[in-house]
């Protein structure tokens, strides 16, 4: 297994960078998909890019779980409350204020308008991509319990847990989104199986995929399911949208089985297949970029907002080219800003 300096897992660093670039690409492609007809070529291109990037958020959660649930690591309730959670909360407050101010700069900025925007944050009205931060705090709060669970669970126990996650957090909700059923909704409510809902499944599967070695057959089955999930996301979304005459994004959901299959396949691919030269400079670049991915995630939408302000969009030229080029440009600008912020004494580590 490839390792980087300081005992860091090199594949995890690379996967974190890839997931961050995927988030930027997803936001670039999704930003204009609603502005074009579902029958247009531009919509089809946006749908392909958006569909194929949907694994990014689940993978972020899996990356957190693979480290924080590892029984070999000393992750106490105290360290979560005093170190991990404050960092997320501070980042949420500061970046919420930044985006509140940035959102007002294009109009008539005033102190009252800014304070009103901050009040909206207190009521839970966050800038669209910052939803990820309170969700992670929620996972941190239950981490001590989950650590006790995985420490005592056998591999078979984890498989049963994943089966319940698949059924109750993924399969049934997706089925209901596509074909509403009052009967199924009623029975799911009566069963009230809440333990396996939310992102906890991805959190635990990250630990599982890091801890247990997969056989060759299981590995190839996962790749096949991942490719199938990608196909279902692209063509299924196109089919549903054309039938409805408007965009239908049920298969984009992070808990849709097709998205889960893609996320697991990407994670496994980075662990078992992708390798990087052991040249020291390359390893250092991978680790260095990985260390600011949180900051890139937090600040990248500032540059998307700038694109909108100056009238630049994925429709400015051929979408097949505009999406990757604008995504790469935004990613690099955000990386530069995140690197600069990371150099701020004391505050840098809390904001990137």
Coordinates of C-alpha atoms in Angstrom, one line a residue:
X1 CA 0.0 0.0 0.0
X2 CA 1.5 3.3 -1.1
X3 CA 2.3 5.6 1.8
X4 CA 3.5 9.2 1.8
X5 CA 5.7 10.9 4.4
X6 CA 4.8 10.8 8.0
X7 CA 2.8 7.6 7.7
X8 CA 0.1 9.3 5.6
X9 CA -1.7 7.1 3.1
X10 CA -0.7 8.4 -0.3
X11 CA -3.8 7.1 -2.0
X12 CA -6.0 8.9 0.5
X13 CA -4.2 12.2 -0.2
X14 CA -4.6 11.7 -4.0
X15 CA -8.3 10.7 -3.5
X16 CA -8.9 13.8 -1.4
X17 CA -7.5 16.0 -4.2
X18 CA -9.5 14.2 -6.9
X19 CA -12.7 14.5 -4.9
X20 CA -12.1 18.2 -4.4
X21 CA -11.6 18.7 -8.2
X22 CA -14.8 16.6 -8.7
X23 CA -16.7 19.0 -6.4
X24 CA -15.6 22.0 -8.4
X25 CA -16.5 20.3 -11.7
X26 CA -19.9 19.3 -10.3
X27 CA -20.7 22.9 -9.2
X28 CA -19.5 24.3 -12.5
X29 CA -21.6 21.8 -14.6
X30 CA -24.7 22.0 -12.3
X31 CA -24.6 25.8 -12.2
X32 CA -26.1 26.3 -15.6
X33 CA -27.9 23.0 -16.3
X34 CA -31.3 24.4 -15.2
X35 CA -30.9 27.3 -17.7
X36 CA -31.1 25.2 -20.8
X37 CA -33.8 22.9 -22.2
X38 CA -33.5 19.2 -21.4
X39 CA -33.6 18.4 -25.1
X40 CA -30.5 20.6 -25.8
X41 CA -27.0 19.3 -26.5
X42 CA -25.7 21.6 -23.7
X43 CA -28.0 19.9 -21.2
X44 CA -26.8 16.5 -22.3
X45 CA -23.2 17.6 -21.8
X46 CA -23.8 19.1 -18.4
X47 CA -25.7 15.9 -17.4
X48 CA -22.7 13.8 -18.3
X49 CA -20.2 15.9 -16.3
X50 CA -22.6 16.3 -13.3
X51 CA -23.5 12.6 -13.2
X52 CA -19.9 11.4 -13.3
X53 CA -18.9 13.7 -10.4
X54 CA -21.6 12.6 -8.0
X55 CA -19.2 10.3 -6.1
X56 CA -17.3 13.2 -4.6
X57 CA -19.3 14.0 -1.5
X58 CA -19.7 10.4 -0.4
X59 CA -16.0 9.9 -0.9
X60 CA -15.2 12.9 1.4
X61 CA -17.3 11.3 4.1
X62 CA -15.6 7.9 3.5
X63 CA -12.2 9.6 3.9
X64 CA -13.2 11.0 7.3
X65 CA -14.5 7.7 8.5
X66 CA -11.4 5.7 7.4
X67 CA -9.2 7.7 9.8
X68 CA -11.5 8.8 12.6
X69 CA -13.0 5.3 13.1
X70 CA -9.7 3.5 13.1
X71 CA -9.3 1.9 16.6
X72 CA -5.6 2.3 16.3
X73 CA -5.9 6.0 16.3
X74 CA -6.4 7.9 19.6
X75 CA -9.6 9.8 18.9
X76 CA -11.3 10.6 22.2
X77 CA -14.5 12.6 22.9
X78 CA -12.3 15.3 24.3
X79 CA -10.2 15.6 21.1
X80 CA -13.4 15.7 19.0
X81 CA -14.9 18.4 21.2
X82 CA -11.8 20.5 21.6
X83 CA -10.0 20.1 18.3
X84 CA -12.0 18.7 15.5
X85 CA -15.4 20.2 16.0
X86 CA -14.1 23.8 16.8
X87 CA -12.2 23.8 13.6
X88 CA -15.3 23.0 11.6
X89 CA -17.5 25.5 13.5
X90 CA -15.0 28.4 13.1
X91 CA -14.7 27.7 9.4
X92 CA -18.5 27.6 9.1
X93 CA -18.9 31.0 10.9
X94 CA -16.0 32.7 9.0
X95 CA -16.9 31.5 5.6
X96 CA -20.6 32.1 6.1
X97 CA -19.7 35.7 6.8
X98 CA -17.4 35.8 3.8
X99 CA -20.1 34.5 1.4
X100 CA -22.7 36.8 3.0
X101 CA -20.5 39.8 2.2
X102 CA -19.6 38.4 -1.3
X103 CA -23.3 37.9 -2.1
X104 CA -24.1 41.6 -1.3
X105 CA -21.1 43.1 -3.2
X106 CA -22.9 42.7 -6.5
X107 CA -25.8 44.8 -5.3
X108 CA -26.1 47.6 -2.8
X109 CA -23.9 46.7 0.1
X110 CA -24.8 48.0 3.5
X111 CA -24.2 47.1 7.1
X112 CA -27.8 46.3 7.7
X113 CA -28.0 44.0 4.7
X114 CA -24.8 42.3 5.9
X115 CA -26.2 41.8 9.4
X116 CA -29.4 40.5 8.0
X117 CA -27.4 38.0 6.0
X118 CA -25.6 36.9 9.1
X119 CA -28.9 36.4 10.9
X120 CA -30.0 34.1 8.1
X121 CA -26.9 32.0 8.8
X122 CA -27.9 31.7 12.5
X123 CA -31.3 30.4 11.3
X124 CA -29.5 27.7 9.3
X125 CA -29.7 29.4 5.8
X126 CA -26.1 28.6 4.7
X127 CA -24.4 29.3 1.4
X128 CA -25.3 26.2 -0.6
X129 CA -22.0 24.2 -0.4
X130 CA -21.4 24.9 3.3
X131 CA -24.2 22.4 4.3
X132 CA -21.3 19.8 4.4
X133 CA -19.8 21.4 7.5
X134 CA -22.7 20.9 10.0
X135 CA -23.2 17.4 8.6
X136 CA -19.6 16.5 9.4
X137 CA -20.0 17.9 12.9
X138 CA -23.0 15.6 13.4
X139 CA -20.8 12.6 12.4
X140 CA -18.1 13.8 14.8
X141 CA -20.6 13.8 17.6
X142 CA -21.5 10.1 17.1
X143 CA -17.9 9.1 16.3
X144 CA -17.1 7.7 19.8
X145 CA -20.2 5.4 19.6
X146 CA -19.3 4.3 16.0
X147 CA -15.7 3.6 17.1
X148 CA -17.0 1.3 19.8
X149 CA -19.2 -0.4 17.2
X150 CA -16.5 -1.0 14.7
X151 CA -14.1 -2.1 17.3
X152 CA -16.4 -4.9 18.5
X153 CA -18.0 -5.7 15.1
X154 CA -17.0 -8.7 13.1
X155 CA -16.8 -8.5 9.3
X156 CA -20.2 -10.2 9.1
X157 CA -21.7 -7.6 11.5
X158 CA -20.5 -4.8 9.2
X159 CA -22.0 -6.6 6.2
X160 CA -25.3 -6.7 7.9
X161 CA -25.0 -3.0 8.8
X162 CA -24.3 -2.2 5.1
X163 CA -27.3 -4.2 4.0
X164 CA -29.5 -2.2 6.2
X165 CA -27.9 1.1 5.0
X166 CA -28.4 0.0 1.4
X167 CA -32.1 -0.8 2.0
X168 CA -33.2 2.0 4.3
X169 CA -30.9 4.9 3.4
X170 CA -30.6 4.2 -0.3
X171 CA -32.8 1.7 -2.1
X172 CA -36.2 2.5 -0.5
X173 CA -35.8 6.3 -0.6
X174 CA -34.7 6.3 -4.2
X175 CA -37.6 4.0 -5.1
X176 CA -40.0 6.4 -3.4
X177 CA -38.5 9.4 -5.2
X178 CA -39.1 7.6 -8.5
X179 CA -42.5 6.0 -7.7
X180 CA -44.2 7.4 -4.6
X181 CA -46.0 4.8 -2.5
X182 CA -48.0 5.7 0.5
X183 CA -48.0 2.1 1.7
X184 CA -44.2 1.8 1.6
X185 CA -43.8 5.2 3.2
X186 CA -46.2 4.2 6.0
X187 CA -44.3 1.0 6.7
X188 CA -40.9 2.6 6.6
X189 CA -42.3 5.2 9.1
X190 CA -43.5 2.4 11.4
X191 CA -40.3 0.5 11.2
X192 CA -38.5 3.7 12.2
X193 CA -35.0 2.3 11.4
X194 CA -33.0 5.5 12.0
X195 CA -29.7 4.1 13.1
X196 CA -28.6 3.5 9.5
X197 CA -29.9 6.7 7.9
X198 CA -27.8 9.8 6.9
X199 CA -24.2 9.7 6.1
X200 CA -23.2 7.2 8.8
X201 CA -23.1 4.4 6.2
X202 CA -20.5 6.1 4.1
X203 CA -18.6 7.0 7.2
X204 CA -18.4 3.4 8.3
X205 CA -17.7 2.0 4.8
X206 CA -14.6 4.2 4.6
X207 CA -13.3 2.5 7.6
X208 CA -14.2 -0.9 6.2
X209 CA -12.5 -0.4 2.9
X210 CA -9.3 0.8 4.6
X211 CA -9.3 -2.0 7.2
X212 CA -10.3 -5.1 5.2
X213 CA -8.6 -6.4 2.1
X214 CA -10.9 -7.2 -0.8
X215 CA -10.5 -10.3 -3.0
X216 CA -10.0 -10.0 -6.7
X217 CA -13.5 -11.1 -7.5
X218 CA -15.1 -8.6 -5.1
X219 CA -12.8 -5.8 -6.4
X220 CA -13.9 -6.4 -10.1
X221 CA -17.6 -6.7 -9.0
X222 CA -17.3 -3.3 -7.4
X223 CA -15.8 -1.8 -10.5
X224 CA -18.5 -3.3 -12.6
X225 CA -21.2 -1.9 -10.3
X226 CA -19.5 1.4 -10.4
X227 CA -19.5 1.5 -14.2
X228 CA -23.1 0.4 -14.1
X229 CA -23.9 3.2 -11.5
X230 CA -22.3 5.8 -13.8
X231 CA -24.4 4.6 -16.8
X232 CA -27.6 4.6 -14.8
X233 CA -26.9 8.1 -13.5
X234 CA -26.2 9.5 -17.0
X235 CA -28.8 7.8 -19.0
X236 CA -31.4 7.3 -16.3
X237 CA -31.4 11.1 -15.6
X238 CA -31.6 11.9 -19.3
X239 CA -34.5 9.5 -19.8
X240 CA -36.5 10.7 -16.7
X241 CA -35.9 14.3 -17.6
X242 CA -37.0 13.9 -21.2
X243 CA -40.1 12.1 -20.2
X244 CA -41.0 14.8 -17.7
X245 CA -40.0 17.6 -20.0
X246 CA -37.9 19.1 -17.3
X247 CA -34.8 18.2 -15.2
X248 CA -35.4 15.3 -12.9
X249 CA -32.5 14.7 -10.6
X250 CA -33.6 11.8 -8.4
X251 CA -30.6 9.7 -9.5
X252 CA -28.2 12.5 -8.6
X253 CA -28.9 12.1 -4.9
X254 CA -25.9 11.1 -2.9
X255 CA -27.9 8.2 -1.4
X256 CA -29.1 6.8 -4.7
X257 CA -27.7 3.3 -5.1
X258 CA -26.1 4.2 -8.4
X259 CA -24.1 7.1 -6.8
X260 CA -23.1 4.9 -3.9
X261 CA -21.8 2.3 -6.4
X262 CA -19.7 4.9 -8.1
X263 CA -18.3 6.2 -4.8
X264 CA -17.2 2.8 -3.6
X265 CA -15.7 2.0 -6.9
X266 CA -13.7 5.2 -7.0
X267 CA -12.4 4.6 -3.5
X268 CA -11.4 1.0 -4.3
X269 CA -9.8 2.1 -7.5
X270 CA -7.5 4.6 -5.7
X271 CA -6.6 2.1 -3.1
X272 CA -5.8 -0.9 -5.2
X273 CA -5.0 0.3 -8.7
X274 CA -3.7 3.8 -8.9
X275 CA -0.1 4.3 -8.0
X276 CA 2.1 7.4 -8.0
X277 CA 5.9 7.6 -8.5
X278 CA 7.8 7.3 -5.3
X279 CA 9.9 10.3 -6.4
X280 CA 10.1 12.5 -3.3
X281 CA 9.1 15.7 -5.0
X282 CA 5.9 14.2 -6.4
X283 CA 4.9 12.8 -3.0
X284 CA 5.5 16.1 -1.4
X285 CA 3.3 17.9 -4.0
X286 CA 0.5 15.3 -3.5
X287 CA 0.6 15.8 0.3
X288 CA 0.9 19.6 0.1
X289 CA -2.1 19.9 -2.2
X290 CA -4.1 17.4 -0.1
X291 CA -3.4 19.5 3.1
X292 CA -5.4 22.5 1.6
X293 CA -8.3 20.6 0.0
X294 CA -10.6 21.7 2.8
X295 CA -9.7 25.3 2.1
X296 CA -10.2 24.8 -1.7
X297 CA -13.7 23.4 -1.0
X298 CA -14.5 26.3 1.2
X299 CA -13.4 29.1 -1.1
X300 CA -13.9 27.8 -4.6
X301 CA -17.4 29.2 -5.0
X302 CA -16.0 32.7 -4.6
X303 CA -14.4 32.2 -8.1
X304 CA -17.6 30.8 -9.5
X305 CA -19.4 33.9 -8.2
X306 CA -16.8 36.0 -10.0
X307 CA -17.4 34.1 -13.2
X308 CA -21.1 34.9 -13.0
X309 CA -20.3 38.6 -12.1
X310 CA -18.3 39.0 -15.3
X311 CA -20.8 37.1 -17.4
X312 CA -18.6 34.0 -18.0
X313 CA -20.4 30.7 -18.0
X314 CA -20.2 27.2 -19.3
X315 CA -22.4 28.5 -22.1
X316 CA -19.8 31.1 -23.2
X317 CA -18.2 28.5 -25.5
X318 CA -18.7 24.7 -26.2
X319 CA -19.8 23.1 -22.9
X320 CA -17.8 20.0 -23.6
X321 CA -14.7 22.2 -23.3
X322 CA -16.0 25.0 -21.0
X323 CA -16.8 22.7 -18.1
X324 CA -13.3 21.1 -17.7
X325 CA -11.5 24.3 -18.5
X326 CA -13.5 26.5 -16.1
X327 CA -13.3 23.8 -13.5
X328 CA -9.6 23.5 -13.7
X329 CA -9.2 27.3 -13.6
X330 CA -11.5 27.7 -10.5
X331 CA -9.7 24.8 -8.8
X332 CA -6.2 26.4 -9.4
X333 CA -7.4 29.8 -8.3
X334 CA -9.0 28.3 -5.2
X335 CA -5.8 26.3 -4.4
X336 CA -3.7 29.5 -4.6
X337 CA -6.1 31.4 -2.3
X338 CA -6.3 28.4 0.1
X339 CA -2.5 28.2 0.2
X340 CA -2.2 31.9 1.0
X341 CA -4.8 31.6 3.8
X342 CA -3.1 28.6 5.2
X343 CA 0.0 30.7 5.8
X344 CA -1.8 33.1 8.1
X345 CA -0.5 32.5 11.6
X346 CA -2.9 30.6 13.9
X347 CA -6.0 31.4 11.9
X348 CA -4.8 29.6 8.7
X349 CA -5.2 26.1 10.1
X350 CA -8.8 26.8 11.0
X351 CA -9.8 28.2 7.6
X352 CA -8.2 25.7 5.3

